[in-house]
Amino acid sequence: MSDFLIKSTITLFVLLAVYYLFLEKEKTHVFNRFYLLFSLVFSMVIPFITIEVIQEIAQPAVNPGNIQILQGTAVILEETNYLAIGLWSLYAVVTLVLAIRFISNIIKISSKMKSNTAIAYKNAKLVLVPEKTLPHTFLNTIFINKTEYNNREIEAELYTHELTHVTQKHTLDILFIELLKTVFWFNPIFIFYKKAIQLNHEFLADEKVVISYNNVPYYQSLLLSKANENQTFYLASNLNYLITKKRLLMMTKTTSKTEALLKKAMLIPVVTALLFLLCTKVVAQETNVKKETTPVKPGNLFKTYYDKTTFKIKDEKGKITSEKKHNELTPLEKRAIPSILSKQKKLPTNEELLATLSKGAPEVIEIDTFNSENQFVQKGENEVYNTAGITEKPDFPGGISEFYKFVGNNFKTPEQPNLKGKIYITFIVEKDGSLSDIKNIRDIGFGTGEEAIRVLKICPKWIPGKMNGVPVRVMYSLPITIQSGKA
C-alpha cells in the first residue's frame, strides 16, 4: 500500500506541476481538460506497471560437491500491530463520513430537481427554484431563480455559459475527482486537482461565450457584477467560480499553434521519465563463468545411471509411501540418494566416471528422507521449527530451488584444506518479503557463518508467508553443508 501511495503521489505532483508551469496559461483548454483527467488515471495505474530490465551478472561456476543447501524450515511469528489497526480504523471512519456526505449531496440535488418546476431548454433542462441563486449546472440540469426567469432578467450569455457545461459534461469530471477525494482524503493534492479542473471548465465555457457573442468587455463586466454573489455548490459547475485575473485575461489571450504543439509534445518525455523512474525493475540474470578442470561432473549421466532404478519413499515411521522413477523425485528426495561419488574426495576423471557408471545402479533404492543426515538438523544440534498453522509458507521467486541456487552461487568457500561441516542460519521473512534478524546459530569457523549472513543480506525479496490470506512474519532456518574438495 505504501508503494502505491508513494508512486501515485509523485506522479500526481509532477504532472500537476507541469500543468501549472506550462499549460494553464495557454489557450489549449480542451487538451488541458483531458490532460488533467489523464493525470488522475495515470497516477492510479502507474504503481501496477512493472518494466523488467535484465542485467546479466557473471558468476563463477560453483563446485556442487563443495556446498549443499538443505531443506529449510519455517515458523510463524504472530504479532498484533495496534498502531496499524488504529490508523486503518481512523481511515475507515473518515472515509465513511465523506462517502455519506457525497451521497447526501447527490440526494439533495435530485430532490431539488423533482420538487421544482422543470422546463425543457435546447439540449438541457431548466429547473426553476424559488431561492435567490446564480445559475449553476449539474449533469444536464441548469438551476436558475424562478422570478428572474419569469421577468427575463437572465442574460443570454449566462445561458450559453451554463449550456456549455451541459454539452461538454463537465459534471462527470467533478464527480470523478470528488470520488477520488473521498477515498484519498488524506492526500491534499486532489484539492488542487479539483481547483484546476473547475477553472479549466470555466475557461471552456467563457471561450464559448466569447466566440458566440464577440463582446469581451461586456461579458467581463457581467461576470464582475455577479462576483459579489459568492455562492458555493459542492457538486455543480458555478457561474462565478474563481472570477479572477486569470479568467479575465484568458478571454483575450492567444496561443500560437507551434507553441501549443511544442508544449504538448514536451509531455511525452515527462511521462516516459516517470515510467522509467517508478516502474523499472532490474532483474539480475546470472551467467556462469566456467572453469577448465581435468575432472568432469556427472551431470545428466545420473539420469542414465538410475534409468532402470525404482525408488521407494519412506515416511518418518519407515513405511513405504510411494514408488517413483528418478525423474519423478523431488529435489529433497534426490539429495537423500546415496551418491555414487559420496566416498570420493574429488570429482572423477572421464575414465573413472564412465567406469563407475558402467557398473549400473541398483534396481531398487529405498529413500528415508526423515532420517537422512543430509536433510534435517538433528535434535540437540538445532531445533526443527513447527510449521503448523501457516496456510501459505514463504517462497522464493521462481521456487525454493532458485533460492538454493542463489546461495550456492554467491557463497564463497574459505580456502581451507579438508574443510567440512554444517552451518545453521536463521532469519525472518517479513510481511513485505524482505529478510531480517539474520542470525548465525552455529558454524565451522573460518568466517563461514559471516559469509552465510552476507549472502542472505543481498538476497532478493521473498514471497511472504500467509495466515488465511494475510501476510505474516515467518522464521526460516537454513542448514548449509560444507564439503571441501581440497585434499
JSON list of C-alpha atoms in Angstrom, two decimals, residues 209-293:
[
{"chain": "A", "resi": 209, "resn": "VAL", "atom": "CA", "xyz": [-19.48, 32.76, -24.86]},
{"chain": "A", "resi": 210, "resn": "VAL", "atom": "CA", "xyz": [-16.73, 34.94, -26.36]},
{"chain": "A", "resi": 211, "resn": "ILE", "atom": "CA", "xyz": [-16.93, 33.09, -29.70]},
{"chain": "A", "resi": 212, "resn": "SER", "atom": "CA", "xyz": [-20.75, 33.24, -29.75]},
{"chain": "A", "resi": 213, "resn": "TYR", "atom": "CA", "xyz": [-21.21, 36.94, -28.85]},
{"chain": "A", "resi": 214, "resn": "ASN", "atom": "CA", "xyz": [-17.81, 38.51, -29.63]},
{"chain": "A", "resi": 215, "resn": "ASN", "atom": "CA", "xyz": [-18.19, 41.14, -26.91]},
{"chain": "A", "resi": 216, "resn": "VAL", "atom": "CA", "xyz": [-15.44, 40.52, -24.36]},
{"chain": "A", "resi": 217, "resn": "PRO", "atom": "CA", "xyz": [-15.75, 43.83, -22.40]},
{"chain": "A", "resi": 218, "resn": "TYR", "atom": "CA", "xyz": [-19.48, 43.35, -21.81]},
{"chain": "A", "resi": 219, "resn": "TYR", "atom": "CA", "xyz": [-19.07, 39.71, -20.75]},
{"chain": "A", "resi": 220, "resn": "GLN", "atom": "CA", "xyz": [-16.23, 40.61, -18.37]},
{"chain": "A", "resi": 221, "resn": "SER", "atom": "CA", "xyz": [-18.36, 43.35, -16.86]},
{"chain": "A", "resi": 222, "resn": "LEU", "atom": "CA", "xyz": [-21.27, 40.91, -16.49]},
{"chain": "A", "resi": 223, "resn": "LEU", "atom": "CA", "xyz": [-19.12, 38.39, -14.63]},
{"chain": "A", "resi": 224, "resn": "LEU", "atom": "CA", "xyz": [-17.71, 41.06, -12.33]},
{"chain": "A", "resi": 225, "resn": "SER", "atom": "CA", "xyz": [-21.24, 42.20, -11.48]},
{"chain": "A", "resi": 226, "resn": "LYS", "atom": "CA", "xyz": [-22.05, 38.67, -10.35]},
{"chain": "A", "resi": 227, "resn": "ALA", "atom": "CA", "xyz": [-18.80, 38.17, -8.45]},
{"chain": "A", "resi": 228, "resn": "ASN", "atom": "CA", "xyz": [-20.14, 39.56, -5.16]},
{"chain": "A", "resi": 229, "resn": "GLU", "atom": "CA", "xyz": [-22.72, 36.77, -5.01]},
{"chain": "A", "resi": 230, "resn": "ASN", "atom": "CA", "xyz": [-20.25, 34.32, -3.58]},
{"chain": "A", "resi": 231, "resn": "GLN", "atom": "CA", "xyz": [-22.17, 31.07, -3.61]},
{"chain": "A", "resi": 232, "resn": "THR", "atom": "CA", "xyz": [-20.61, 27.61, -3.46]},
{"chain": "A", "resi": 233, "resn": "PHE", "atom": "CA", "xyz": [-22.22, 24.49, -4.90]},
{"chain": "A", "resi": 234, "resn": "TYR", "atom": "CA", "xyz": [-20.45, 21.29, -3.88]},
{"chain": "A", "resi": 235, "resn": "LEU", "atom": "CA", "xyz": [-21.04, 19.13, -6.98]},
{"chain": "A", "resi": 236, "resn": "ALA", "atom": "CA", "xyz": [-22.20, 21.72, -9.52]},
{"chain": "A", "resi": 237, "resn": "SER", "atom": "CA", "xyz": [-20.46, 23.93, -12.06]},
{"chain": "A", "resi": 238, "resn": "ASN", "atom": "CA", "xyz": [-20.71, 27.50, -10.75]},
{"chain": "A", "resi": 239, "resn": "LEU", "atom": "CA", "xyz": [-21.01, 30.63, -12.86]},
{"chain": "A", "resi": 240, "resn": "ASN", "atom": "CA", "xyz": [-18.79, 32.80, -10.67]},
{"chain": "A", "resi": 241, "resn": "TYR", "atom": "CA", "xyz": [-16.20, 30.18, -9.75]},
{"chain": "A", "resi": 242, "resn": "LEU", "atom": "CA", "xyz": [-12.85, 31.95, -9.37]},
{"chain": "A", "resi": 243, "resn": "ILE", "atom": "CA", "xyz": [-13.65, 35.16, -11.25]},
{"chain": "A", "resi": 244, "resn": "THR", "atom": "CA", "xyz": [-10.05, 36.22, -11.02]},
{"chain": "A", "resi": 245, "resn": "LYS", "atom": "CA", "xyz": [-7.47, 37.99, -13.12]},
{"chain": "A", "resi": 246, "resn": "LYS", "atom": "CA", "xyz": [-6.54, 34.63, -14.66]},
{"chain": "A", "resi": 247, "resn": "ARG", "atom": "CA", "xyz": [-10.03, 34.09, -16.03]},
{"chain": "A", "resi": 248, "resn": "LEU", "atom": "CA", "xyz": [-10.49, 37.62, -17.33]},
{"chain": "A", "resi": 249, "resn": "LEU", "atom": "CA", "xyz": [-7.09, 37.68, -19.03]},
{"chain": "A", "resi": 250, "resn": "MET", "atom": "CA", "xyz": [-7.66, 34.29, -20.66]},
{"chain": "A", "resi": 251, "resn": "MET", "atom": "CA", "xyz": [-10.57, 35.74, -22.69]},
{"chain": "A", "resi": 252, "resn": "THR", "atom": "CA", "xyz": [-8.19, 37.99, -24.64]},
{"chain": "A", "resi": 253, "resn": "LYS", "atom": "CA", "xyz": [-5.18, 35.67, -24.79]},
{"chain": "A", "resi": 254, "resn": "THR", "atom": "CA", "xyz": [-3.98, 33.94, -27.95]},
{"chain": "A", "resi": 255, "resn": "THR", "atom": "CA", "xyz": [-1.64, 30.95, -28.29]},
{"chain": "A", "resi": 256, "resn": "SER", "atom": "CA", "xyz": [0.23, 30.09, -31.47]},
{"chain": "A", "resi": 257, "resn": "LYS", "atom": "CA", "xyz": [-0.25, 26.59, -32.86]},
{"chain": "A", "resi": 258, "resn": "THR", "atom": "CA", "xyz": [3.51, 25.97, -32.90]},
{"chain": "A", "resi": 259, "resn": "GLU", "atom": "CA", "xyz": [3.91, 26.92, -29.24]},
{"chain": "A", "resi": 260, "resn": "ALA", "atom": "CA", "xyz": [0.92, 24.78, -28.25]},
{"chain": "A", "resi": 261, "resn": "LEU", "atom": "CA", "xyz": [2.25, 21.79, -30.19]},
{"chain": "A", "resi": 262, "resn": "LEU", "atom": "CA", "xyz": [5.70, 22.05, -28.60]},
{"chain": "A", "resi": 263, "resn": "LYS", "atom": "CA", "xyz": [4.27, 22.17, -25.10]},
{"chain": "A", "resi": 264, "resn": "LYS", "atom": "CA", "xyz": [2.03, 19.18, -25.79]},
{"chain": "A", "resi": 265, "resn": "ALA", "atom": "CA", "xyz": [4.96, 17.21, -27.22]},
{"chain": "A", "resi": 266, "resn": "MET", "atom": "CA", "xyz": [7.00, 18.01, -24.12]},
{"chain": "A", "resi": 267, "resn": "LEU", "atom": "CA", "xyz": [4.68, 15.76, -22.10]},
{"chain": "A", "resi": 268, "resn": "ILE", "atom": "CA", "xyz": [5.97, 12.64, -23.85]},
{"chain": "A", "resi": 269, "resn": "PRO", "atom": "CA", "xyz": [9.43, 12.73, -22.18]},
{"chain": "A", "resi": 270, "resn": "VAL", "atom": "CA", "xyz": [7.80, 13.61, -18.84]},
{"chain": "A", "resi": 271, "resn": "VAL", "atom": "CA", "xyz": [5.56, 10.53, -18.92]},
{"chain": "A", "resi": 272, "resn": "THR", "atom": "CA", "xyz": [8.45, 8.40, -20.19]},
{"chain": "A", "resi": 273, "resn": "ALA", "atom": "CA", "xyz": [10.69, 9.58, -17.36]},
{"chain": "A", "resi": 274, "resn": "LEU", "atom": "CA", "xyz": [8.02, 8.73, -14.77]},
{"chain": "A", "resi": 275, "resn": "LEU", "atom": "CA", "xyz": [7.64, 5.25, -16.21]},
{"chain": "A", "resi": 276, "resn": "PHE", "atom": "CA", "xyz": [11.39, 4.71, -16.23]},
{"chain": "A", "resi": 277, "resn": "LEU", "atom": "CA", "xyz": [12.00, 6.02, -12.69]},
{"chain": "A", "resi": 278, "resn": "LEU", "atom": "CA", "xyz": [8.98, 4.45, -10.96]},
{"chain": "A", "resi": 279, "resn": "CYS", "atom": "CA", "xyz": [8.31, 1.26, -12.91]},
{"chain": "A", "resi": 280, "resn": "THR", "atom": "CA", "xyz": [11.73, -0.08, -13.88]},
{"chain": "A", "resi": 281, "resn": "LYS", "atom": "CA", "xyz": [12.82, -3.21, -12.04]},
{"chain": "A", "resi": 282, "resn": "VAL", "atom": "CA", "xyz": [16.32, -4.53, -12.60]},
{"chain": "A", "resi": 283, "resn": "VAL", "atom": "CA", "xyz": [16.33, -8.31, -12.75]},
{"chain": "A", "resi": 284, "resn": "ALA", "atom": "CA", "xyz": [19.72, -9.92, -12.25]},
{"chain": "A", "resi": 285, "resn": "GLN", "atom": "CA", "xyz": [20.39, -12.82, -14.58]},
{"chain": "A", "resi": 286, "resn": "GLU", "atom": "CA", "xyz": [23.45, -14.80, -13.64]},
{"chain": "A", "resi": 287, "resn": "THR", "atom": "CA", "xyz": [25.79, -16.18, -16.27]},
{"chain": "A", "resi": 288, "resn": "ASN", "atom": "CA", "xyz": [28.23, -18.81, -15.05]},
{"chain": "A", "resi": 289, "resn": "VAL", "atom": "CA", "xyz": [31.90, -18.44, -15.94]},
{"chain": "A", "resi": 290, "resn": "LYS", "atom": "CA", "xyz": [33.09, -22.00, -16.39]},
{"chain": "A", "resi": 291, "resn": "LYS", "atom": "CA", "xyz": [36.50, -23.05, -15.15]},
{"chain": "A", "resi": 292, "resn": "GLU", "atom": "CA", "xyz": [38.56, -25.53, -17.09]},
{"chain": "A", "resi": 293, "resn": "THR", "atom": "CA", "xyz": [39.29, -28.61, -14.98]}
]
